[in-house]
mmCIF file with all atom_site columns, C-alpha atoms in Angstrom:
data_model
loop_
_atom_site.group_PDB
_atom_site.id
_atom_site.type_symbol
_atom_site.label_atom_id
_atom_site.label_alt_id
_atom_site.label_comp_id
_atom_site.label_asym_id
_atom_site.label_entity_id
_atom_site.label_seq_id
_atom_site.pdbx_PDB_ins_code
_atom_site.Cartn_x
_atom_site.Cartn_y
_atom_site.Cartn_z
_atom_site.occupancy
_atom_site.B_iso_or_equiv
_atom_site.pdbx_formal_charge
_atom_site.auth_seq_id
_atom_site.auth_comp_id
_atom_site.auth_asym_id
_atom_site.auth_atom_id
_atom_site.pdbx_PDB_model_num
ATOM 1   C CA . UNK T 1 1   ? 11.572  -3.892  -0.627  1.00 76.00 ? 25  UNK T CA 1
ATOM 2   C CA . UNK T 1 2   ? 9.883   -7.231  -1.315  1.00 78.00 ? 26  UNK T CA 1
ATOM 3   C CA . UNK T 1 3   ? 6.505   -8.948  -1.583  1.00 79.00 ? 27  UNK T CA 1
ATOM 4   C CA . UNK T 1 4   ? 6.281   -12.094 0.582   1.00 77.00 ? 28  UNK T CA 1
ATOM 5   C CA . UNK T 1 5   ? 10.063  -12.225 0.642   1.00 81.00 ? 29  UNK T CA 1
ATOM 6   C CA . UNK T 1 6   ? 10.615  -12.086 -3.125  1.00 82.00 ? 30  UNK T CA 1
ATOM 7   C CA . UNK T 1 7   ? 11.828  -9.284  -5.367  1.00 83.00 ? 31  UNK T CA 1
ATOM 8   C CA . UNK T 1 8   ? 11.778  -8.497  -9.112  1.00 86.00 ? 32  UNK T CA 1
ATOM 9   C CA . UNK T 1 9   ? 8.844   -10.764 -10.069 1.00 83.00 ? 33  UNK T CA 1
ATOM 10  C CA . UNK T 1 10  ? 10.378  -13.910 -8.518  1.00 85.00 ? 34  UNK T CA 1
ATOM 11  C CA . UNK T 1 11  ? 7.297   -14.654 -6.325  1.00 83.00 ? 35  UNK T CA 1
ATOM 12  C CA . UNK T 1 12  ? 6.026   -18.110 -7.417  1.00 83.00 ? 36  UNK T CA 1
ATOM 13  C CA . UNK T 1 13  ? 2.563   -19.650 -7.667  1.00 76.00 ? 37  UNK T CA 1
ATOM 14  C CA . UNK T 1 14  ? 0.231   -16.643 -7.563  1.00 84.00 ? 38  UNK T CA 1
ATOM 15  C CA . UNK T 1 15  ? -2.758  -18.080 -9.401  1.00 88.00 ? 39  UNK T CA 1
ATOM 16  C CA . UNK T 1 16  ? -6.413  -17.088 -9.119  1.00 88.00 ? 40  UNK T CA 1
ATOM 17  C CA . UNK T 1 17  ? -9.658  -17.590 -11.052 1.00 87.00 ? 41  UNK T CA 1
ATOM 18  C CA . UNK T 1 18  ? -11.923 -14.859 -12.421 1.00 84.00 ? 42  UNK T CA 1
ATOM 19  C CA . UNK T 1 19  ? -14.759 -14.374 -9.928  1.00 83.00 ? 43  UNK T CA 1
ATOM 20  C CA . UNK T 1 20  ? -12.602 -15.602 -7.036  1.00 85.00 ? 44  UNK T CA 1
ATOM 21  C CA . UNK T 1 21  ? -12.555 -13.515 -3.880  1.00 84.00 ? 45  UNK T CA 1
ATOM 22  C CA . UNK T 1 22  ? -9.576  -13.818 -1.516  1.00 85.00 ? 46  UNK T CA 1
ATOM 23  C CA . UNK T 1 23  ? -8.464  -12.060 1.652   1.00 86.00 ? 47  UNK T CA 1
ATOM 24  C CA . UNK T 1 24  ? -5.139  -10.255 1.295   1.00 84.00 ? 48  UNK T CA 1
ATOM 25  C CA . UNK T 1 25  ? -3.187  -9.249  4.399   1.00 84.00 ? 49  UNK T CA 1
ATOM 26  C CA . UNK T 1 26  ? -0.693  -6.421  3.889   1.00 83.00 ? 50  UNK T CA 1
ATOM 27  C CA . UNK T 1 27  ? 1.930   -5.641  6.543   1.00 81.00 ? 51  UNK T CA 1
ATOM 28  C CA . UNK T 1 28  ? 4.358   -2.750  6.276   1.00 81.00 ? 52  UNK T CA 1
ATOM 29  C CA . UNK T 1 29  ? 7.606   -2.988  8.182   1.00 77.00 ? 53  UNK T CA 1
ATOM 30  C CA . UNK T 1 30  ? 10.342  -0.378  8.272   1.00 72.00 ? 54  UNK T CA 1
ATOM 31  C CA . UNK T 1 31  ? 10.761  3.264   9.125   1.00 74.00 ? 55  UNK T CA 1
ATOM 32  C CA . UNK T 1 32  ? 8.552   6.319   8.863   1.00 72.00 ? 56  UNK T CA 1
ATOM 33  C CA . UNK T 1 33  ? 9.601   6.629   5.202   1.00 74.00 ? 57  UNK T CA 1
ATOM 34  C CA . UNK T 1 34  ? 7.946   3.339   4.253   1.00 76.00 ? 58  UNK T CA 1
ATOM 35  C CA . UNK T 1 35  ? 4.668   4.506   2.761   1.00 80.00 ? 59  UNK T CA 1
ATOM 36  C CA . UNK T 1 36  ? 3.381   1.895   0.296   1.00 82.00 ? 60  UNK T CA 1
ATOM 37  C CA . UNK T 1 37  ? 0.533   1.828   -2.177  1.00 79.00 ? 61  UNK T CA 1
ATOM 38  C CA . UNK T 1 38  ? -0.005  -1.791  -3.265  1.00 82.00 ? 62  UNK T CA 1
ATOM 39  C CA . UNK T 1 39  ? -1.650  -1.934  -6.686  1.00 82.00 ? 63  UNK T CA 1
ATOM 40  C CA . UNK T 1 40  ? -3.233  -4.858  -8.534  1.00 86.00 ? 64  UNK T CA 1
ATOM 41  C CA . UNK T 1 41  ? -4.332  -5.172  -12.135 1.00 83.00 ? 65  UNK T CA 1
ATOM 42  C CA . UNK T 1 42  ? -7.175  -7.517  -13.081 1.00 79.00 ? 66  UNK T CA 1
ATOM 43  C CA . UNK T 1 43  ? -8.772  -7.195  -9.672  1.00 81.00 ? 67  UNK T CA 1
ATOM 44  C CA . UNK T 1 44  ? -10.250 -4.858  -7.093  1.00 80.00 ? 68  UNK T CA 1
ATOM 45  C CA . UNK T 1 45  ? -9.466  -4.234  -3.417  1.00 81.00 ? 69  UNK T CA 1
ATOM 46  C CA . UNK T 1 46  ? -12.733 -4.198  -1.435  1.00 81.00 ? 70  UNK T CA 1
ATOM 47  C CA . UNK T 1 47  ? -11.779 -2.388  1.762   1.00 79.00 ? 71  UNK T CA 1
ATOM 48  C CA . UNK T 1 48  ? -13.086 0.119   4.284   1.00 73.00 ? 72  UNK T CA 1
ATOM 49  C CA . UNK T 1 49  ? -16.410 0.445   2.496   1.00 72.00 ? 73  UNK T CA 1
ATOM 50  C CA . UNK T 1 50  ? -14.767 1.312   -0.822  1.00 75.00 ? 74  UNK T CA 1
ATOM 51  C CA . UNK T 1 51  ? -13.101 -0.347  -3.768  1.00 78.00 ? 75  UNK T CA 1
ATOM 52  C CA . UNK T 1 52  ? -10.209 0.333   -6.117  1.00 74.00 ? 76  UNK T CA 1
ATOM 53  C CA . UNK T 1 53  ? -7.061  -1.036  -7.720  1.00 77.00 ? 77  UNK T CA 1
ATOM 54  C CA . UNK T 1 54  ? -4.740  0.334   -4.991  1.00 77.00 ? 78  UNK T CA 1
ATOM 55  C CA . UNK T 1 55  ? -4.668  0.922   -1.232  1.00 81.00 ? 79  UNK T CA 1
ATOM 56  C CA . UNK T 1 56  ? -2.359  3.110   0.887   1.00 79.00 ? 80  UNK T CA 1
ATOM 57  C CA . UNK T 1 57  ? -0.488  1.769   3.896   1.00 81.00 ? 81  UNK T CA 1
ATOM 58  C CA . UNK T 1 58  ? 1.783   3.469   6.414   1.00 79.00 ? 82  UNK T CA 1
ATOM 59  C CA . UNK T 1 59  ? 4.907   2.164   8.158   1.00 78.00 ? 83  UNK T CA 1
ATOM 60  C CA . UNK T 1 60  ? 4.109   -0.197  11.004  1.00 78.00 ? 84  UNK T CA 1
ATOM 61  C CA . UNK T 1 61  ? 0.561   -0.772  9.810   1.00 82.00 ? 85  UNK T CA 1
ATOM 62  C CA . UNK T 1 62  ? -1.438  -3.768  8.643   1.00 82.00 ? 86  UNK T CA 1
ATOM 63  C CA . UNK T 1 63  ? -4.428  -3.895  6.352   1.00 83.00 ? 87  UNK T CA 1
ATOM 64  C CA . UNK T 1 64  ? -6.693  -6.819  5.504   1.00 85.00 ? 88  UNK T CA 1
ATOM 65  C CA . UNK T 1 65  ? -8.729  -6.481  2.358   1.00 84.00 ? 89  UNK T CA 1
ATOM 66  C CA . UNK T 1 66  ? -10.890 -8.736  0.243   1.00 86.00 ? 90  UNK T CA 1
ATOM 67  C CA . UNK T 1 67  ? -9.747  -8.830  -3.370  1.00 87.00 ? 91  UNK T CA 1
ATOM 68  C CA . UNK T 1 68  ? -12.079 -9.772  -6.202  1.00 86.00 ? 92  UNK T CA 1
ATOM 69  C CA . UNK T 1 69  ? -10.341 -10.997 -9.360  1.00 85.00 ? 93  UNK T CA 1
ATOM 70  C CA . UNK T 1 70  ? -12.377 -10.115 -12.432 1.00 81.00 ? 94  UNK T CA 1
ATOM 71  C CA . UNK T 1 71  ? -10.179 -10.139 -15.548 1.00 83.00 ? 95  UNK T CA 1
ATOM 72  C CA . UNK T 1 72  ? -8.312  -13.218 -16.863 1.00 87.00 ? 96  UNK T CA 1
ATOM 73  C CA . UNK T 1 73  ? -4.662  -12.652 -17.789 1.00 89.00 ? 97  UNK T CA 1
ATOM 74  C CA . UNK T 1 74  ? -1.227  -12.095 -16.293 1.00 89.00 ? 98  UNK T CA 1
ATOM 75  C CA . UNK T 1 75  ? -1.160  -9.049  -14.039 1.00 89.00 ? 99  UNK T CA 1
ATOM 76  C CA . UNK T 1 76  ? 1.221   -6.977  -11.965 1.00 86.00 ? 100 UNK T CA 1
ATOM 77  C CA . UNK T 1 77  ? 1.155   -6.653  -8.164  1.00 85.00 ? 101 UNK T CA 1
ATOM 78  C CA . UNK T 1 78  ? 3.463   -3.854  -7.097  1.00 84.00 ? 102 UNK T CA 1
ATOM 79  C CA . UNK T 1 79  ? 3.926   -0.796  -4.951  1.00 82.00 ? 103 UNK T CA 1
ATOM 80  C CA . UNK T 1 80  ? 3.202   2.414   -6.851  1.00 81.00 ? 104 UNK T CA 1
ATOM 81  C CA . UNK T 1 81  ? 6.084   4.240   -5.116  1.00 80.00 ? 105 UNK T CA 1
ATOM 82  C CA . UNK T 1 82  ? 8.644   4.488   -7.924  1.00 80.00 ? 106 UNK T CA 1
ATOM 83  C CA . UNK T 1 83  ? 11.827  3.823   -5.942  1.00 80.00 ? 107 UNK T CA 1
ATOM 84  C CA . UNK T 1 84  ? 10.173  0.750   -4.371  1.00 82.00 ? 108 UNK T CA 1
ATOM 85  C CA . UNK T 1 85  ? 9.434   -0.727  -7.831  1.00 80.00 ? 109 UNK T CA 1
ATOM 86  C CA . UNK T 1 86  ? 13.003  0.025   -8.930  1.00 83.00 ? 110 UNK T CA 1
ATOM 87  C CA . UNK T 1 87  ? 14.239  -1.738  -5.763  1.00 82.00 ? 111 UNK T CA 1
ATOM 88  C CA . UNK T 1 88  ? 12.286  -4.885  -6.712  1.00 84.00 ? 112 UNK T CA 1
ATOM 89  C CA . UNK T 1 89  ? 8.863   -4.583  -5.048  1.00 83.00 ? 113 UNK T CA 1
ATOM 90  C CA . UNK T 1 90  ? 7.046   -6.229  -7.946  1.00 86.00 ? 114 UNK T CA 1
ATOM 91  C CA . UNK T 1 91  ? 5.283   -9.573  -8.574  1.00 86.00 ? 115 UNK T CA 1
ATOM 92  C CA . UNK T 1 92  ? 3.272   -11.168 -11.360 1.00 88.00 ? 116 UNK T CA 1
ATOM 93  C CA . UNK T 1 93  ? 0.109   -13.236 -10.913 1.00 88.00 ? 117 UNK T CA 1
ATOM 94  C CA . UNK T 1 94  ? -2.247  -15.101 -13.212 1.00 89.00 ? 118 UNK T CA 1
ATOM 95  C CA . UNK T 1 95  ? -6.048  -14.949 -13.283 1.00 88.00 ? 119 UNK T CA 1
ATOM 96  C CA . UNK T 1 96  ? -7.582  -17.923 -15.128 1.00 87.00 ? 120 UNK T CA 1
ATOM 97  C CA . UNK T 1 97  ? -11.006 -17.663 -16.773 1.00 84.00 ? 121 UNK T CA 1
ATOM 98  C CA . UNK T 1 98  ? -13.919 -18.774 -14.577 1.00 79.00 ? 122 UNK T CA 1
ATOM 99  C CA . UNK T 1 99  ? -15.165 -22.313 -15.281 1.00 75.00 ? 123 UNK T CA 1
ATOM 100 C CA . UNK T 1 100 ? -18.236 -22.371 -17.513 1.00 66.00 ? 124 UNK T CA 1
ATOM 101 C CA . UNK T 1 101 ? -21.466 -21.978 -15.516 1.00 60.00 ? 125 UNK T CA 1
ATOM 102 C CA . UNK T 1 102 ? -19.724 -21.468 -12.166 1.00 58.00 ? 126 UNK T CA 1
ATOM 103 C CA . UNK T 1 103 ? -21.024 -19.185 -9.442  1.00 55.00 ? 127 UNK T CA 1
ATOM 104 C CA . UNK T 1 104 ? -19.098 -18.159 -6.352  1.00 44.00 ? 128 UNK T CA 1
ATOM 105 C CA . UNK T 1 105 ? -21.098 -18.874 -3.173  1.00 36.00 ? 129 UNK T CA 1
ATOM 106 C CA . UNK T 1 106 ? -21.764 -15.552 -1.432  1.00 37.00 ? 130 UNK T CA 1
ATOM 107 C CA . UNK T 1 107 ? -22.914 -17.112 1.840   1.00 36.00 ? 131 UNK T CA 1
ATOM 108 C CA . UNK T 1 108 ? -22.611 -20.416 3.615   1.00 40.00 ? 132 UNK T CA 1
ATOM 109 C CA . UNK T 1 109 ? -19.005 -20.996 2.553   1.00 46.00 ? 133 UNK T CA 1
ATOM 110 C CA . UNK T 1 110 ? -17.207 -23.722 4.529   1.00 57.00 ? 134 UNK T CA 1
ATOM 111 C CA . UNK T 1 111 ? -14.969 -22.764 7.457   1.00 60.00 ? 135 UNK T CA 1
ATOM 112 C CA . UNK T 1 112 ? -11.357 -23.740 6.809   1.00 72.00 ? 136 UNK T CA 1
ATOM 113 C CA . UNK T 1 113 ? -8.714  -24.148 9.514   1.00 81.00 ? 137 UNK T CA 1
ATOM 114 C CA . UNK T 1 114 ? -5.043  -23.668 8.675   1.00 86.00 ? 138 UNK T CA 1
ATOM 115 C CA . UNK T 1 115 ? -2.018  -24.298 10.908  1.00 90.00 ? 139 UNK T CA 1
ATOM 116 C CA . UNK T 1 116 ? 0.647   -21.714 10.105  1.00 90.00 ? 140 UNK T CA 1
ATOM 117 C CA . UNK T 1 117 ? 3.996   -21.113 11.861  1.00 90.00 ? 141 UNK T CA 1
ATOM 118 C CA . UNK T 1 118 ? 6.524   -18.305 11.329  1.00 89.00 ? 142 UNK T CA 1
ATOM 119 C CA . UNK T 1 119 ? 10.032  -19.755 11.092  1.00 90.00 ? 143 UNK T CA 1
ATOM 120 C CA . UNK T 1 120 ? 13.312  -17.872 10.642  1.00 90.00 ? 144 UNK T CA 1
ATOM 121 C CA . UNK T 1 121 ? 15.288  -18.951 7.561   1.00 89.00 ? 145 UNK T CA 1
ATOM 122 C CA . UNK T 1 122 ? 18.185  -17.740 5.398   1.00 87.00 ? 146 UNK T CA 1
ATOM 123 C CA . UNK T 1 123 ? 16.385  -16.413 2.312   1.00 85.00 ? 147 UNK T CA 1
ATOM 124 C CA . UNK T 1 124 ? 17.391  -15.500 -1.242  1.00 87.00 ? 148 UNK T CA 1
ATOM 125 C CA . UNK T 1 125 ? 15.140  -12.591 -2.251  1.00 82.00 ? 149 UNK T CA 1
ATOM 126 C CA . UNK T 1 126 ? 15.977  -12.864 -5.965  1.00 83.00 ? 150 UNK T CA 1
ATOM 127 C CA . UNK T 1 127 ? 17.007  -16.410 -6.914  1.00 84.00 ? 151 UNK T CA 1
ATOM 128 C CA . UNK T 1 128 ? 17.502  -15.467 -10.574 1.00 80.00 ? 152 UNK T CA 1
ATOM 129 C CA . UNK T 1 129 ? 20.142  -12.894 -9.540  1.00 77.00 ? 153 UNK T CA 1
ATOM 130 C CA . UNK T 1 130 ? 18.601  -10.143 -11.667 1.00 74.00 ? 154 UNK T CA 1
ATOM 131 C CA . UNK T 1 131 ? 15.302  -8.490  -12.642 1.00 73.00 ? 155 UNK T CA 1
ATOM 132 C CA . UNK T 1 132 ? 13.815  -10.872 -15.278 1.00 73.00 ? 156 UNK T CA 1
ATOM 133 C CA . UNK T 1 133 ? 11.111  -8.383  -16.330 1.00 72.00 ? 157 UNK T CA 1
ATOM 134 C CA . UNK T 1 134 ? 13.497  -5.567  -17.213 1.00 69.00 ? 158 UNK T CA 1
ATOM 135 C CA . UNK T 1 135 ? 14.089  -4.828  -20.907 1.00 68.00 ? 159 UNK T CA 1
ATOM 136 C CA . UNK T 1 136 ? 15.954  -1.568  -20.314 1.00 71.00 ? 160 UNK T CA 1
ATOM 137 C CA . UNK T 1 137 ? 19.703  -2.330  -19.859 1.00 70.00 ? 161 UNK T CA 1
ATOM 138 C CA . UNK T 1 138 ? 20.194  0.787   -17.702 1.00 68.00 ? 162 UNK T CA 1
ATOM 139 C CA . UNK T 1 139 ? 17.480  -0.300  -15.244 1.00 67.00 ? 163 UNK T CA 1
ATOM 140 C CA . UNK T 1 140 ? 18.715  -3.908  -15.313 1.00 68.00 ? 164 UNK T CA 1
ATOM 141 C CA . UNK T 1 141 ? 22.095  -2.695  -14.047 1.00 70.00 ? 165 UNK T CA 1
ATOM 142 C CA . UNK T 1 142 ? 20.345  -0.869  -11.178 1.00 72.00 ? 166 UNK T CA 1
ATOM 143 C CA . UNK T 1 143 ? 18.968  -4.171  -9.832  1.00 75.00 ? 167 UNK T CA 1
ATOM 144 C CA . UNK T 1 144 ? 22.528  -5.485  -9.418  1.00 75.00 ? 168 UNK T CA 1
ATOM 145 C CA . UNK T 1 145 ? 23.218  -2.694  -6.895  1.00 75.00 ? 169 UNK T CA 1
ATOM 146 C CA . UNK T 1 146 ? 20.539  -4.185  -4.635  1.00 76.00 ? 170 UNK T CA 1
ATOM 147 C CA . UNK T 1 147 ? 21.310  -7.852  -5.283  1.00 81.00 ? 171 UNK T CA 1
ATOM 148 C CA . UNK T 1 148 ? 25.106  -7.842  -4.900  1.00 81.00 ? 172 UNK T CA 1
ATOM 149 C CA . UNK T 1 149 ? 26.525  -7.752  -1.340  1.00 83.00 ? 173 UNK T CA 1
ATOM 150 C CA . UNK T 1 150 ? 28.601  -4.617  -0.747  1.00 83.00 ? 174 UNK T CA 1
ATOM 151 C CA . UNK T 1 151 ? 29.249  -2.040  1.990   1.00 83.00 ? 175 UNK T CA 1
ATOM 152 C CA . UNK T 1 152 ? 26.041  -0.302  0.827   1.00 77.00 ? 176 UNK T CA 1
ATOM 153 C CA . UNK T 1 153 ? 23.809  -3.344  0.282   1.00 77.00 ? 177 UNK T CA 1
ATOM 154 C CA . UNK T 1 154 ? 22.944  -6.571  2.086   1.00 78.00 ? 178 UNK T CA 1
ATOM 155 C CA . UNK T 1 155 ? 22.614  -8.366  -1.242  1.00 82.00 ? 179 UNK T CA 1
ATOM 156 C CA . UNK T 1 156 ? 19.848  -10.816 -2.050  1.00 82.00 ? 180 UNK T CA 1
ATOM 157 C CA . UNK T 1 157 ? 20.360  -13.232 0.890   1.00 85.00 ? 181 UNK T CA 1
ATOM 158 C CA . UNK T 1 158 ? 19.499  -12.655 4.540   1.00 81.00 ? 182 UNK T CA 1
ATOM 159 C CA . UNK T 1 159 ? 17.262  -13.824 7.401   1.00 84.00 ? 183 UNK T CA 1
ATOM 160 C CA . UNK T 1 160 ? 13.488  -13.552 7.220   1.00 84.00 ? 184 UNK T CA 1
ATOM 161 C CA . UNK T 1 161 ? 10.395  -15.111 8.760   1.00 85.00 ? 185 UNK T CA 1
ATOM 162 C CA . UNK T 1 162 ? 8.898   -17.743 6.483   1.00 83.00 ? 186 UNK T CA 1
ATOM 163 C CA . UNK T 1 163 ? 5.290   -18.709 7.100   1.00 86.00 ? 187 UNK T CA 1
ATOM 164 C CA . UNK T 1 164 ? 4.854   -22.477 6.756   1.00 89.00 ? 188 UNK T CA 1
ATOM 165 C CA . UNK T 1 165 ? 1.661   -24.514 6.753   1.00 92.00 ? 189 UNK T CA 1
ATOM 166 C CA . UNK T 1 166 ? 1.353   -27.697 8.821   1.00 93.00 ? 190 UNK T CA 1
ATOM 167 C CA . UNK T 1 167 ? -1.187  -30.519 8.621   1.00 93.00 ? 191 UNK T CA 1
ATOM 168 C CA . UNK T 1 168 ? -2.483  -30.170 12.200  1.00 92.00 ? 192 UNK T CA 1
ATOM 169 C CA . UNK T 1 169 ? -2.038  -28.428 15.547  1.00 91.00 ? 193 UNK T CA 1
ATOM 170 C CA . UNK T 1 170 ? 1.042   -30.537 16.460  1.00 93.00 ? 194 UNK T CA 1
ATOM 171 C CA . UNK T 1 171 ? 3.091   -28.518 13.923  1.00 92.00 ? 195 UNK T CA 1
ATOM 172 C CA . UNK T 1 172 ? 5.238   -31.561 13.072  1.00 94.00 ? 196 UNK T CA 1
ATOM 173 C CA . UNK T 1 173 ? 4.234   -32.399 9.467   1.00 95.00 ? 197 UNK T CA 1
ATOM 174 C CA . UNK T 1 174 ? 4.557   -29.735 6.756   1.00 94.00 ? 198 UNK T CA 1
ATOM 175 C CA . UNK T 1 175 ? 1.916   -29.501 4.044   1.00 93.00 ? 199 UNK T CA 1
ATOM 176 C CA . UNK T 1 176 ? 3.504   -30.270 0.658   1.00 90.00 ? 200 UNK T CA 1
ATOM 177 C CA . UNK T 1 177 ? 4.027   -27.133 -1.442  1.00 82.00 ? 201 UNK T CA 1
ATOM 178 C CA . UNK T 1 178 ? 3.740   -26.998 -5.230  1.00 78.00 ? 202 UNK T CA 1
ATOM 179 C CA . UNK T 1 179 ? 7.016   -26.515 -7.085  1.00 70.00 ? 203 UNK T CA 1
#
């Protein structure tokens, strides 16, 4: 289980600003057992006429939801299904305080066009090789079972689709990514 191809809080560059509203797209792949309940702290899902800190998704489904970030700090984005968290479905993100005197425009926002391609790559789902957020030695050992290749585990490296942004509709020049 991963979030955007990363496990155990290894997802980089999740940074938002208090008052910022973003669109989050959640896709669930897998079998009938893959029920997920993505949860965010410091923000609110605004979806299907309601709002809350978590949404429920079923296998083979997709959900798009606006998310409003309200509280500055470092927060957890994870699935509330316990064995999914233990298997690494966890990420951290930062919400910065809103700039002094700023207001988010509710209407008349500019239209932005992005050029995104899905490309297959060999991917390391946990570059650190362990769960860096774990303070319990017993749980830390459990992450090794998922990250080490064995007859029962693929390990941390295998093929995935990576979504890459290009500068224009020729899809020849990648947009530079922050480190």
